[in-house]
Amino acid sequence: MGADPRRLSAADAAAQIPAGWRVDGDVLRADYRTGSMVRGLAFVQAIVDAAEAAGHHPDLDFRYGTVGVALTTHDVGGLTELDVALARRIAELAPGYTNSTSA
Ligand SMILES: C[C@H](O)[C@H](O)[C@H]1CNC2=NC(N)=NC(=O)C2=N1
């Protein structure tokens, strides 16, 4: 069992998150434009696969044309490197499913 993830300050997190992401208090957020619900669902599946692989899970706002992603570490009540790592993984996946992000 890995050690408990260490909390990150908002500034530390902000320095590590990929383009298109922002820090909103104890939450990392990104809004991805997918253009359709069908493409958005495929993106959601890819995000869920990555979350399962990481053992760390986002809150998703799945709509026609957009997928909103929110990441925080519930176990510590704040941001950790687990959030940053999954944000980076989602940002790597995004080009295959999206037109752009709106930070
Ligand atoms: C047992 C399981 O690994 C934990 O409950 C994980 C699951 N996914 C999680 N996801 C997020 N975002 N925060 C957590 O604290 C968390 N804990």
PDB file of N, CA and C and ligand atoms in Angstrom:
ATOM      1  N   MET A   1       0.873  -1.187   0.000  1.00  0.00           N
ATOM      2  CA  MET A   1       0.000   0.000   0.000  1.00  0.00           C
ATOM      3  C   MET A   1       0.908   1.235   0.000  1.00  0.00           C
ATOM      4  N   GLY A   2       0.671   2.119  -0.964  1.00  0.00           N
ATOM      5  CA  GLY A   2       1.537   3.310  -1.010  1.00  0.00           C
ATOM      6  C   GLY A   2       1.305   4.210   0.202  1.00  0.00           C
ATOM      7  N   ALA A   3       2.293   5.069   0.467  1.00  0.00           N
ATOM      8  CA  ALA A   3       2.138   6.020   1.579  1.00  0.00           C
ATOM      9  C   ALA A   3       1.002   6.979   1.236  1.00  0.00           C
ATOM     10  N   ASP A   4       0.465   7.596   2.306  1.00  0.00           N
ATOM     11  CA  ASP A   4      -0.576   8.586   2.022  1.00  0.00           C
ATOM     12  C   ASP A   4      -0.004   9.680   1.133  1.00  0.00           C
ATOM     13  N   PRO A   5      -0.774  10.083   0.126  1.00  0.00           N
ATOM     14  CA  PRO A   5      -0.257  11.149  -0.742  1.00  0.00           C
ATOM     15  C   PRO A   5      -0.120  12.454   0.042  1.00  0.00           C
ATOM     16  N   ARG A   6       0.935  13.192  -0.226  1.00  0.00           N
ATOM     17  CA  ARG A   6       1.166  14.460   0.479  1.00  0.00           C
ATOM     18  C   ARG A   6       0.342  15.586  -0.149  1.00  0.00           C
ATOM     19  N   ARG A   7      -0.220  16.437   0.691  1.00  0.00           N
ATOM     20  CA  ARG A   7      -0.985  17.581   0.184  1.00  0.00           C
ATOM     21  C   ARG A   7      -0.080  18.547  -0.555  1.00  0.00           C
ATOM     22  N   LEU A   8      -0.630  19.139  -1.633  1.00  0.00           N
ATOM     23  CA  LEU A   8       0.074  20.178  -2.385  1.00  0.00           C
ATOM     24  C   LEU A   8      -0.588  21.520  -2.117  1.00  0.00           C
ATOM     25  N   SER A   9       0.223  22.597  -2.066  1.00  0.00           N
ATOM     26  CA  SER A   9      -0.377  23.930  -1.999  1.00  0.00           C
ATOM     27  C   SER A   9      -0.946  24.268  -3.379  1.00  0.00           C
ATOM     28  N   ALA A  10      -1.827  25.227  -3.423  1.00  0.00           N
ATOM     29  CA  ALA A  10      -2.397  25.658  -4.707  1.00  0.00           C
ATOM     30  C   ALA A  10      -1.285  26.121  -5.638  1.00  0.00           C
ATOM     31  N   ALA A  11      -0.293  26.808  -5.093  1.00  0.00           N
ATOM     32  CA  ALA A  11       0.817  27.307  -5.918  1.00  0.00           C
ATOM     33  C   ALA A  11       1.634  26.152  -6.486  1.00  0.00           C
ATOM     34  N   ASP A  12       1.914  25.138  -5.652  1.00  0.00           N
ATOM     35  CA  ASP A  12       2.672  23.973  -6.140  1.00  0.00           C
ATOM     36  C   ASP A  12       1.894  23.265  -7.249  1.00  0.00           C
ATOM     37  N   ALA A  13       0.596  23.097  -7.013  1.00  0.00           N
ATOM     38  CA  ALA A  13      -0.226  22.417  -8.021  1.00  0.00           C
ATOM     39  C   ALA A  13      -0.259  23.227  -9.307  1.00  0.00           C
ATOM     40  N   ALA A  14      -0.443  24.536  -9.157  1.00  0.00           N
ATOM     41  CA  ALA A  14      -0.556  25.401 -10.344  1.00  0.00           C
ATOM     42  C   ALA A  14       0.696  25.333 -11.205  1.00  0.00           C
ATOM     43  N   ALA A  15       1.844  25.108 -10.543  1.00  0.00           N
ATOM     44  CA  ALA A  15       3.118  25.055 -11.273  1.00  0.00           C
ATOM     45  C   ALA A  15       3.279  23.749 -12.047  1.00  0.00           C
ATOM     46  N   GLN A  16       2.443  22.743 -11.740  1.00  0.00           N
ATOM     47  CA  GLN A  16       2.649  21.412 -12.307  1.00  0.00           C
ATOM     48  C   GLN A  16       1.541  20.973 -13.270  1.00  0.00           C
ATOM     49  N   ILE A  17       0.421  21.673 -13.294  1.00  0.00           N
ATOM     50  CA  ILE A  17      -0.726  21.207 -14.099  1.00  0.00           C
ATOM     51  C   ILE A  17      -0.514  21.557 -15.568  1.00  0.00           C
ATOM     52  N   PRO A  18      -1.108  20.762 -16.461  1.00  0.00           N
ATOM     53  CA  PRO A  18      -0.915  21.003 -17.895  1.00  0.00           C
ATOM     54  C   PRO A  18      -1.735  22.188 -18.399  1.00  0.00           C
ATOM     55  N   ALA A  19      -1.428  22.633 -19.603  1.00  0.00           N
ATOM     56  CA  ALA A  19      -2.186  23.710 -20.249  1.00  0.00           C
ATOM     57  C   ALA A  19      -3.657  23.328 -20.304  1.00  0.00           C
ATOM     58  N   GLY A  20      -4.518  24.309 -20.091  1.00  0.00           N
ATOM     59  CA  GLY A  20      -5.955  24.068 -20.156  1.00  0.00           C
ATOM     60  C   GLY A  20      -6.561  23.721 -18.812  1.00  0.00           C
ATOM     61  N   TRP A  21      -5.703  23.518 -17.798  1.00  0.00           N
ATOM     62  CA  TRP A  21      -6.167  23.209 -16.437  1.00  0.00           C
ATOM     63  C   TRP A  21      -5.985  24.421 -15.541  1.00  0.00           C
ATOM     64  N   ARG A  22      -6.778  24.478 -14.483  1.00  0.00           N
ATOM     65  CA  ARG A  22      -6.687  25.576 -13.518  1.00  0.00           C
ATOM     66  C   ARG A  22      -6.914  25.046 -12.108  1.00  0.00           C
ATOM     67  N   VAL A  23      -6.416  25.794 -11.121  1.00  0.00           N
ATOM     68  CA  VAL A  23      -6.631  25.459  -9.713  1.00  0.00           C
ATOM     69  C   VAL A  23      -7.809  26.281  -9.206  1.00  0.00           C
ATOM     70  N   ASP A  24      -8.782  25.605  -8.609  1.00  0.00           N
ATOM     71  CA  ASP A  24      -9.974  26.260  -8.053  1.00  0.00           C
ATOM     72  C   ASP A  24     -10.086  25.803  -6.599  1.00  0.00           C
ATOM     73  N   GLY A  25      -9.375  26.493  -5.720  1.00  0.00           N
ATOM     74  CA  GLY A  25      -9.344  26.073  -4.319  1.00  0.00           C
ATOM     75  C   GLY A  25      -8.643  24.730  -4.177  1.00  0.00           C
ATOM     76  N   ASP A  26      -9.355  23.737  -3.686  1.00  0.00           N
ATOM     77  CA  ASP A  26      -8.786  22.398  -3.504  1.00  0.00           C
ATOM     78  C   ASP A  26      -9.095  21.470  -4.677  1.00  0.00           C
ATOM     79  N   VAL A  27      -9.409  22.070  -5.843  1.00  0.00           N
ATOM     80  CA  VAL A  27      -9.834  21.263  -6.994  1.00  0.00           C
ATOM     81  C   VAL A  27      -9.067  21.709  -8.239  1.00  0.00           C
ATOM     82  N   LEU A  28      -8.620  20.720  -9.031  1.00  0.00           N
ATOM     83  CA  LEU A  28      -8.084  21.011 -10.364  1.00  0.00           C
ATOM     84  C   LEU A  28      -9.230  20.861 -11.356  1.00  0.00           C
ATOM     85  N   ARG A  29      -9.351  21.798 -12.290  1.00  0.00           N
ATOM     86  CA  ARG A  29     -10.468  21.759 -13.238  1.00  0.00           C
ATOM     87  C   ARG A  29      -9.995  21.971 -14.672  1.00  0.00           C
ATOM     88  N   ALA A  30     -10.707  21.304 -15.596  1.00  0.00           N
ATOM     89  CA  ALA A  30     -10.541  21.548 -17.028  1.00  0.00           C
ATOM     90  C   ALA A  30     -11.880  21.285 -17.703  1.00  0.00           C
ATOM     91  N   ASP A  31     -12.147  22.053 -18.763  1.00  0.00           N
ATOM     92  CA  ASP A  31     -13.364  21.872 -19.550  1.00  0.00           C
ATOM     93  C   ASP A  31     -12.959  21.574 -20.980  1.00  0.00           C
ATOM     94  N   TYR A  32     -13.289  20.414 -21.471  1.00  0.00           N
ATOM     95  CA  TYR A  32     -12.892  19.958 -22.802  1.00  0.00           C
ATOM     96  C   TYR A  32     -14.079  20.018 -23.758  1.00  0.00           C
ATOM     97  N   ARG A  33     -13.833  20.570 -24.949  1.00  0.00           N
ATOM     98  CA  ARG A  33     -14.868  20.639 -25.984  1.00  0.00           C
ATOM     99  C   ARG A  33     -14.747  19.392 -26.865  1.00  0.00           C
ATOM    100  N   THR A  34     -15.789  18.560 -26.819  1.00  0.00           N
ATOM    101  CA  THR A  34     -15.722  17.304 -27.562  1.00  0.00           C
ATOM    102  C   THR A  34     -16.522  17.351 -28.864  1.00  0.00           C
ATOM    103  N   GLY A  35     -17.438  18.324 -28.975  1.00  0.00           N
ATOM    104  CA  GLY A  35     -18.181  18.484 -30.230  1.00  0.00           C
ATOM    105  C   GLY A  35     -19.431  17.635 -30.329  1.00  0.00           C
ATOM    106  N   SER A  36     -19.490  16.533 -29.564  1.00  0.00           N
ATOM    107  CA  SER A  36     -20.706  15.713 -29.592  1.00  0.00           C
ATOM    108  C   SER A  36     -20.755  14.874 -28.328  1.00  0.00           C
ATOM    109  N   MET A  37     -21.919  14.307 -28.058  1.00  0.00           N
ATOM    110  CA  MET A  37     -22.052  13.472 -26.856  1.00  0.00           C
ATOM    111  C   MET A  37     -21.414  12.101 -27.108  1.00  0.00           C
ATOM    112  N   VAL A  38     -21.472  11.655 -28.369  1.00  0.00           N
ATOM    113  CA  VAL A  38     -20.880  10.353 -28.711  1.00  0.00           C
ATOM    114  C   VAL A  38     -19.371  10.387 -28.496  1.00  0.00           C
ATOM    115  N   ARG A  39     -18.751  11.461 -28.996  1.00  0.00           N
ATOM    116  CA  ARG A  39     -17.295  11.599 -28.822  1.00  0.00           C
ATOM    117  C   ARG A  39     -16.967  11.833 -27.347  1.00  0.00           C
ATOM    118  N   GLY A  40     -17.850  12.596 -26.678  1.00  0.00           N
ATOM    119  CA  GLY A  40     -17.659  12.836 -25.249  1.00  0.00           C
ATOM    120  C   GLY A  40     -17.711  11.559 -24.445  1.00  0.00           C
ATOM    121  N   LEU A  41     -18.612  10.649 -24.831  1.00  0.00           N
ATOM    122  CA  LEU A  41     -18.708   9.376 -24.110  1.00  0.00           C
ATOM    123  C   LEU A  41     -17.438   8.547 -24.285  1.00  0.00           C
ATOM    124  N   ALA A  42     -16.887   8.582 -25.494  1.00  0.00           N
ATOM    125  CA  ALA A  42     -15.624   7.867 -25.737  1.00  0.00           C
ATOM    126  C   ALA A  42     -14.517   8.463 -24.876  1.00  0.00           C
ATOM    127  N   PHE A  43     -14.515   9.801 -24.734  1.00  0.00           N
ATOM    128  CA  PHE A  43     -13.518  10.472 -23.893  1.00  0.00           C
ATOM    129  C   PHE A  43     -13.723  10.086 -22.422  1.00  0.00           C
ATOM    130  N   VAL A  44     -14.984  10.061 -21.985  1.00  0.00           N
ATOM    131  CA  VAL A  44     -15.293   9.665 -20.611  1.00  0.00           C
ATOM    132  C   VAL A  44     -14.769   8.260 -20.345  1.00  0.00           C
ATOM    133  N   GLN A  45     -14.970   7.346 -21.311  1.00  0.00           N
ATOM    134  CA  GLN A  45     -14.479   5.971 -21.120  1.00  0.00           C
ATOM    135  C   GLN A  45     -12.953   5.964 -20.984  1.00  0.00           C
ATOM    136  N   ALA A  46     -12.280   6.745 -21.800  1.00  0.00           N
ATOM    137  CA  ALA A  46     -10.812   6.802 -21.720  1.00  0.00           C
ATOM    138  C   ALA A  46     -10.375   7.380 -20.377  1.00  0.00           C
ATOM    139  N   ILE A  47     -11.093   8.381 -19.880  1.00  0.00           N
ATOM    140  CA  ILE A  47     -10.784   8.976 -18.581  1.00  0.00           C
ATOM    141  C   ILE A  47     -10.997   7.956 -17.467  1.00  0.00           C
ATOM    142  N   VAL A  48     -12.092   7.213 -17.541  1.00  0.00           N
ATOM    143  CA  VAL A  48     -12.384   6.217 -16.515  1.00  0.00           C
ATOM    144  C   VAL A  48     -11.327   5.111 -16.513  1.00  0.00           C
ATOM    145  N   ASP A  49     -10.898   4.699 -17.712  1.00  0.00           N
ATOM    146  CA  ASP A  49      -9.833   3.691 -17.803  1.00  0.00           C
ATOM    147  C   ASP A  49      -8.566   4.196 -17.129  1.00  0.00           C
ATOM    148  N   ALA A  50      -8.221   5.465 -17.380  1.00  0.00           N
ATOM    149  CA  ALA A  50      -7.022   6.046 -16.762  1.00  0.00           C
ATOM    150  C   ALA A  50      -7.210   6.153 -15.247  1.00  0.00           C
ATOM    151  N   ALA A  51      -8.403   6.518 -14.812  1.00  0.00           N
ATOM    152  CA  ALA A  51      -8.688   6.631 -13.376  1.00  0.00           C
ATOM    153  C   ALA A  51      -8.569   5.281 -12.688  1.00  0.00           C
ATOM    154  N   GLU A  52      -9.091   4.249 -13.318  1.00  0.00           N
ATOM    155  CA  GLU A  52      -8.983   2.909 -12.744  1.00  0.00           C
ATOM    156  C   GLU A  52      -7.522   2.471 -12.657  1.00  0.00           C
ATOM    157  N   ALA A  53      -6.771   2.782 -13.680  1.00  0.00           N
ATOM    158  CA  ALA A  53      -5.347   2.409 -13.672  1.00  0.00           C
ATOM    159  C   ALA A  53      -4.597   3.146 -12.569  1.00  0.00           C
ATOM    160  N   ALA A  54      -5.026   4.385 -12.293  1.00  0.00           N
ATOM    161  CA  ALA A  54      -4.358   5.204 -11.279  1.00  0.00           C
ATOM    162  C   ALA A  54      -4.899   4.936  -9.873  1.00  0.00           C
ATOM    163  N   GLY A  55      -6.079   4.323  -9.781  1.00  0.00           N
ATOM    164  CA  GLY A  55      -6.744   4.179  -8.480  1.00  0.00           C
ATOM    165  C   GLY A  55      -7.140   5.527  -7.908  1.00  0.00           C
ATOM    166  N   HIS A  56      -7.421   6.478  -8.822  1.00  0.00           N
ATOM    167  CA  HIS A  56      -7.740   7.846  -8.424  1.00  0.00           C
ATOM    168  C   HIS A  56      -8.783   8.359  -9.409  1.00  0.00           C
ATOM    169  N   HIS A  57      -9.850   8.986  -8.935  1.00  0.00           N
ATOM    170  CA  HIS A  57     -11.019   9.206  -9.779  1.00  0.00           C
ATOM    171  C   HIS A  57     -11.494  10.648  -9.797  1.00  0.00           C
ATOM    172  N   PRO A  58     -11.835  11.146 -10.986  1.00  0.00           N
ATOM    173  CA  PRO A  58     -12.349  12.515 -11.125  1.00  0.00           C
ATOM    174  C   PRO A  58     -13.843  12.596 -10.907  1.00  0.00           C
ATOM    175  N   ASP A  59     -14.309  13.815 -10.729  1.00  0.00           N
ATOM    176  CA  ASP A  59     -15.738  14.121 -10.870  1.00  0.00           C
ATOM    177  C   ASP A  59     -15.907  14.619 -12.292  1.00  0.00           C
ATOM    178  N   LEU A  60     -16.898  14.105 -13.013  1.00  0.00           N
ATOM    179  CA  LEU A  60     -17.090  14.453 -14.416  1.00  0.00           C
ATOM    180  C   LEU A  60     -18.447  15.111 -14.644  1.00  0.00           C
ATOM    181  N   ASP A  61     -18.438  16.140 -15.477  1.00  0.00           N
ATOM    182  CA  ASP A  61     -19.661  16.815 -15.896  1.00  0.00           C
ATOM    183  C   ASP A  61     -19.799  16.543 -17.388  1.00  0.00           C
ATOM    184  N   PHE A  62     -20.617  15.528 -17.719  1.00  0.00           N
ATOM    185  CA  PHE A  62     -20.672  15.005 -19.089  1.00  0.00           C
ATOM    186  C   PHE A  62     -21.874  15.626 -19.789  1.00  0.00           C
ATOM    187  N   ARG A  63     -21.647  16.479 -20.808  1.00  0.00           N
ATOM    188  CA  ARG A  63     -22.727  17.183 -21.492  1.00  0.00           C
ATOM    189  C   ARG A  63     -22.594  17.040 -23.007  1.00  0.00           C
ATOM    190  N   TYR A  64     -23.642  17.496 -23.736  1.00  0.00           N
ATOM    191  CA  TYR A  64     -23.525  17.542 -25.190  1.00  0.00           C
ATOM    192  C   TYR A  64     -22.418  18.536 -25.527  1.00  0.00           C
ATOM    193  N   GLY A  65     -21.335  18.057 -26.143  1.00  0.00           N
ATOM    194  CA  GLY A  65     -20.303  18.966 -26.625  1.00  0.00           C
ATOM    195  C   GLY A  65     -19.164  19.248 -25.670  1.00  0.00           C
ATOM    196  N   THR A  66     -19.377  19.021 -24.383  1.00  0.00           N
ATOM    197  CA  THR A  66     -18.267  19.287 -23.451  1.00  0.00           C
ATOM    198  C   THR A  66     -18.173  18.182 -22.383  1.00  0.00           C
ATOM    199  N   VAL A  67     -16.975  18.022 -21.851  1.00  0.00           N
ATOM    200  CA  VAL A  67     -16.741  17.188 -20.666  1.00  0.00           C
ATOM    201  C   VAL A  67     -15.940  18.036 -19.689  1.00  0.00           C
ATOM    202  N   GLY A  68     -16.550  18.288 -18.520  1.00  0.00           N
ATOM    203  CA  GLY A  68     -15.853  18.987 -17.452  1.00  0.00           C
ATOM    204  C   GLY A  68     -15.213  17.978 -16.519  1.00  0.00           C
ATOM    205  N   VAL A  69     -13.970  18.246 -16.109  1.00  0.00           N
ATOM    206  CA  VAL A  69     -13.233  17.337 -15.245  1.00  0.00           C
ATOM    207  C   VAL A  69     -12.808  18.082 -13.989  1.00  0.00           C
ATOM    208  N   ALA A  70     -13.044  17.469 -12.851  1.00  0.00           N
ATOM    209  CA  ALA A  70     -12.620  18.042 -11.568  1.00  0.00           C
ATOM    210  C   ALA A  70     -11.863  16.979 -10.794  1.00  0.00           C
ATOM    211  N   LEU A  71     -10.714  17.358 -10.235  1.00  0.00           N
ATOM    212  CA  LEU A  71      -9.865  16.424  -9.495  1.00  0.00           C
ATOM    213  C   LEU A  71      -9.508  16.990  -8.133  1.00  0.00           C
ATOM    214  N   THR A  72      -9.721  16.214  -7.103  1.00  0.00           N
ATOM    215  CA  THR A  72      -9.247  16.530  -5.763  1.00  0.00           C
ATOM    216  C   THR A  72      -9.035  15.194  -5.052  1.00  0.00           C
ATOM    217  N   THR A  73      -8.239  15.176  -3.993  1.00  0.00           N
ATOM    218  CA  THR A  73      -7.996  13.921  -3.268  1.00  0.00           C
ATOM    219  C   THR A  73      -8.887  13.897  -2.035  1.00  0.00           C
ATOM    220  N   HIS A  74      -9.977  13.154  -2.123  1.00  0.00           N
ATOM    221  CA  HIS A  74     -10.972  13.150  -1.046  1.00  0.00           C
ATOM    222  C   HIS A  74     -10.355  12.670   0.276  1.00  0.00           C
ATOM    223  N   ASP A  75      -9.437  11.692   0.175  1.00  0.00           N
ATOM    224  CA  ASP A  75      -8.868  11.103   1.399  1.00  0.00           C
ATOM    225  C   ASP A  75      -8.121  12.121   2.242  1.00  0.00           C
ATOM    226  N   VAL A  76      -7.575  13.168   1.632  1.00  0.00           N
ATOM    227  CA  VAL A  76      -6.839  14.172   2.412  1.00  0.00           C
ATOM    228  C   VAL A  76      -7.561  15.518   2.426  1.00  0.00           C
ATOM    229  N   GLY A  77      -8.655  15.617   1.659  1.00  0.00           N
ATOM    230  CA  GLY A  77      -9.416  16.869   1.636  1.00  0.00           C
ATOM    231  C   GLY A  77      -8.669  18.001   0.969  1.00  0.00           C
ATOM    232  N   GLY A  78      -7.879  17.644  -0.042  1.00  0.00           N
ATOM    233  CA  GLY A  78      -7.155  18.691  -0.762  1.00  0.00           C
ATOM    234  C   GLY A  78      -6.462  18.131  -1.986  1.00  0.00           C
ATOM    235  N   LEU A  79      -5.505  18.883  -2.489  1.00  0.00           N
ATOM    236  CA  LEU A  79      -4.770  18.502  -3.702  1.00  0.00           C
ATOM    237  C   LEU A  79      -3.524  17.710  -3.345  1.00  0.00           C
ATOM    238  N   THR A  80      -3.256  16.663  -4.129  1.00  0.00           N
ATOM    239  CA  THR A  80      -2.036  15.878  -3.999  1.00  0.00           C
ATOM    240  C   THR A  80      -1.448  15.625  -5.386  1.00  0.00           C
ATOM    241  N   GLU A  81      -0.285  14.971  -5.357  1.00  0.00           N
ATOM    242  CA  GLU A  81       0.346  14.650  -6.637  1.00  0.00           C
ATOM    243  C   GLU A  81      -0.487  13.670  -7.453  1.00  0.00           C
ATOM    244  N   LEU A  82      -1.385  12.937  -6.800  1.00  0.00           N
ATOM    245  CA  LEU A  82      -2.278  12.044  -7.543  1.00  0.00           C
ATOM    246  C   LEU A  82      -3.190  12.836  -8.489  1.00  0.00           C
ATOM    247  N   ASP A  83      -3.632  13.991  -8.028  1.00  0.00           N
ATOM    248  CA  ASP A  83      -4.474  14.844  -8.858  1.00  0.00           C
ATOM    249  C   ASP A  83      -3.699  15.392 -10.045  1.00  0.00           C
ATOM    250  N   VAL A  84      -2.472  15.873  -9.772  1.00  0.00           N
ATOM    251  CA  VAL A  84      -1.633  16.410 -10.850  1.00  0.00           C
ATOM    252  C   VAL A  84      -1.330  15.322 -11.876  1.00  0.00           C
ATOM    253  N   ALA A  85      -0.979  14.123 -11.392  1.00  0.00           N
ATOM    254  CA  ALA A  85      -0.613  13.044 -12.325  1.00  0.00           C
ATOM    255  C   ALA A  85      -1.796  12.660 -13.206  1.00  0.00           C
ATOM    256  N   LEU A  86      -2.986  12.567 -12.636  1.00  0.00           N
ATOM    257  CA  LEU A  86      -4.141  12.191 -13.449  1.00  0.00           C
ATOM    258  C   LEU A  86      -4.536  13.325 -14.403  1.00  0.00           C
ATOM    259  N   ALA A  87      -4.384  14.572 -13.973  1.00  0.00           N
ATOM    260  CA  ALA A  87      -4.645  15.700 -14.870  1.00  0.00           C
ATOM    261  C   ALA A  87      -3.724  15.624 -16.082  1.00  0.00           C
ATOM    262  N   ARG A  88      -2.457  15.308 -15.845  1.00  0.00           N
ATOM    263  CA  ARG A  88      -1.500  15.190 -16.950  1.00  0.00           C
ATOM    264  C   ARG A  88      -1.874  14.049 -17.880  1.00  0.00           C
ATOM    265  N   ARG A  89      -2.311  12.931 -17.312  1.00  0.00           N
ATOM    266  CA  ARG A  89      -2.694  11.782 -18.133  1.00  0.00           C
ATOM    267  C   ARG A  89      -3.906  12.124 -18.978  1.00  0.00           C
ATOM    268  N   ILE A  90      -4.904  12.807 -18.394  1.00  0.00           N
ATOM    269  CA  ILE A  90      -6.102  13.196 -19.128  1.00  0.00           C
ATOM    270  C   ILE A  90      -5.749  14.181 -20.234  1.00  0.00           C
ATOM    271  N   ALA A  91      -4.826  15.096 -19.954  1.00  0.00           N
ATOM    272  CA  ALA A  91      -4.392  16.056 -20.969  1.00  0.00           C
ATOM    273  C   ALA A  91      -3.704  15.342 -22.136  1.00  0.00           C
ATOM    274  N   GLU A  92      -2.984  14.252 -21.836  1.00  0.00           N
ATOM    275  CA  GLU A  92      -2.355  13.450 -22.914  1.00  0.00           C
ATOM    276  C   GLU A  92      -3.408  12.782 -23.782  1.00  0.00           C
ATOM    277  N   LEU A  93      -4.492  12.305 -23.155  1.00  0.00           N
ATOM    278  CA  LEU A  93      -5.556  11.610 -23.876  1.00  0.00           C
ATOM    279  C   LEU A  93      -6.415  12.557 -24.706  1.00  0.00           C
ATOM    280  N   ALA A  94      -6.548  13.800 -24.258  1.00  0.00           N
ATOM    281  CA  ALA A  94      -7.553  14.722 -24.784  1.00  0.00           C
ATOM    282  C   ALA A  94      -7.493  14.935 -26.294  1.00  0.00           C
ATOM    283  N   PRO A  95      -6.310  15.115 -26.894  1.00  0.00           N
ATOM    284  CA  PRO A  95      -6.292  15.423 -28.330  1.00  0.00           C
ATOM    285  C   PRO A  95      -7.040  14.410 -29.194  1.00  0.00           C
ATOM    286  N   GLY A  96      -7.146  13.180 -28.755  1.00  0.00           N
ATOM    287  CA  GLY A  96      -7.862  12.176 -29.541  1.00  0.00           C
ATOM    288  C   GLY A  96      -9.373  12.296 -29.474  1.00  0.00           C
ATOM    289  N   TYR A  97      -9.879  13.197 -28.583  1.00  0.00           N
ATOM    290  CA  TYR A  97     -11.331  13.252 -28.364  1.00  0.00           C
ATOM    291  C   TYR A  97     -11.889  14.666 -28.383  1.00  0.00           C
ATOM    292  N   THR A  98     -11.048  15.655 -28.508  1.00  0.00           N
ATOM    293  CA  THR A  98     -11.517  17.028 -28.277  1.00  0.00           C
ATOM    294  C   THR A  98     -11.074  17.993 -29.363  1.00  0.00           C
ATOM    295  N   ASN A  99     -11.792  19.127 -29.408  1.00  0.00           N
ATOM    296  CA  ASN A  99     -11.418  20.207 -30.318  1.00  0.00           C
ATOM    297  C   ASN A  99     -10.480  21.188 -29.626  1.00  0.00           C
ATOM    298  N   SER A 100     -10.777  21.452 -28.305  1.00  0.00           N
ATOM    299  CA  SER A 100      -9.941  22.424 -27.583  1.00  0.00           C
ATOM    300  C   SER A 100     -10.317  22.337 -26.109  1.00  0.00           C
ATOM    301  N   THR A 101      -9.595  23.088 -25.293  1.00  0.00           N
ATOM    302  CA  THR A 101     -10.033  23.241 -23.901  1.00  0.00           C
ATOM    303  C   THR A 101     -10.370  24.711 -23.687  1.00  0.00           C
ATOM    304  N   SER A 102     -11.190  24.964 -22.664  1.00  0.00           N
ATOM    305  CA  SER A 102     -11.419  26.357 -22.281  1.00  0.00           C
ATOM    306  C   SER A 102     -11.071  26.436 -20.802  1.00  0.00           C
ATOM    307  N   ALA A 103      -9.943  27.024 -20.490  1.00  0.00           N
ATOM    308  CA  ALA A 103      -9.481  27.021 -19.094  1.00  0.00           C
ATOM    309  C   ALA A 103     -10.392  27.909 -18.248  1.00  0.00           C
TER     310      ALA A 103
HETATM  311  C1  LIG B   1      -9.654   2.627  -1.795  1.00  0.00           C
HETATM  312  C2  LIG B   1      -9.524   3.602  -2.963  1.00  0.00           C
HETATM  313  O1  LIG B   1      -8.260   3.462  -3.557  1.00  0.00           O
HETATM  314  C3  LIG B   1      -9.635   5.038  -2.450  1.00  0.00           C
HETATM  315  O2  LIG B   1     -10.942   5.223  -1.918  1.00  0.00           O
HETATM  316  C4  LIG B   1      -9.392   6.047  -3.571  1.00  0.00           C
HETATM  317  C5  LIG B   1     -10.332   5.855  -4.750  1.00  0.00           C
HETATM  318  N1  LIG B   1     -10.282   6.994  -5.648  1.00  0.00           N
HETATM  319  C6  LIG B   1     -10.076   8.235  -5.170  1.00  0.00           C
HETATM  320  N2  LIG B   1     -10.232   9.318  -5.956  1.00  0.00           N
HETATM  321  C7  LIG B   1     -10.097  10.561  -5.469  1.00  0.00           C
HETATM  322  N3  LIG B   1     -10.259  11.618  -6.285  1.00  0.00           N
HETATM  323  N4  LIG B   1      -9.781  10.762  -4.182  1.00  0.00           N
HETATM  324  C8  LIG B   1      -9.579   9.773  -3.304  1.00  0.00           C
HETATM  325  O3  LIG B   1      -9.278  10.016  -2.132  1.00  0.00           O
HETATM  326  C9  LIG B   1      -9.704   8.415  -3.792  1.00  0.00           C
HETATM  327  N5  LIG B   1      -9.492   7.366  -3.010  1.00  0.00           N
END
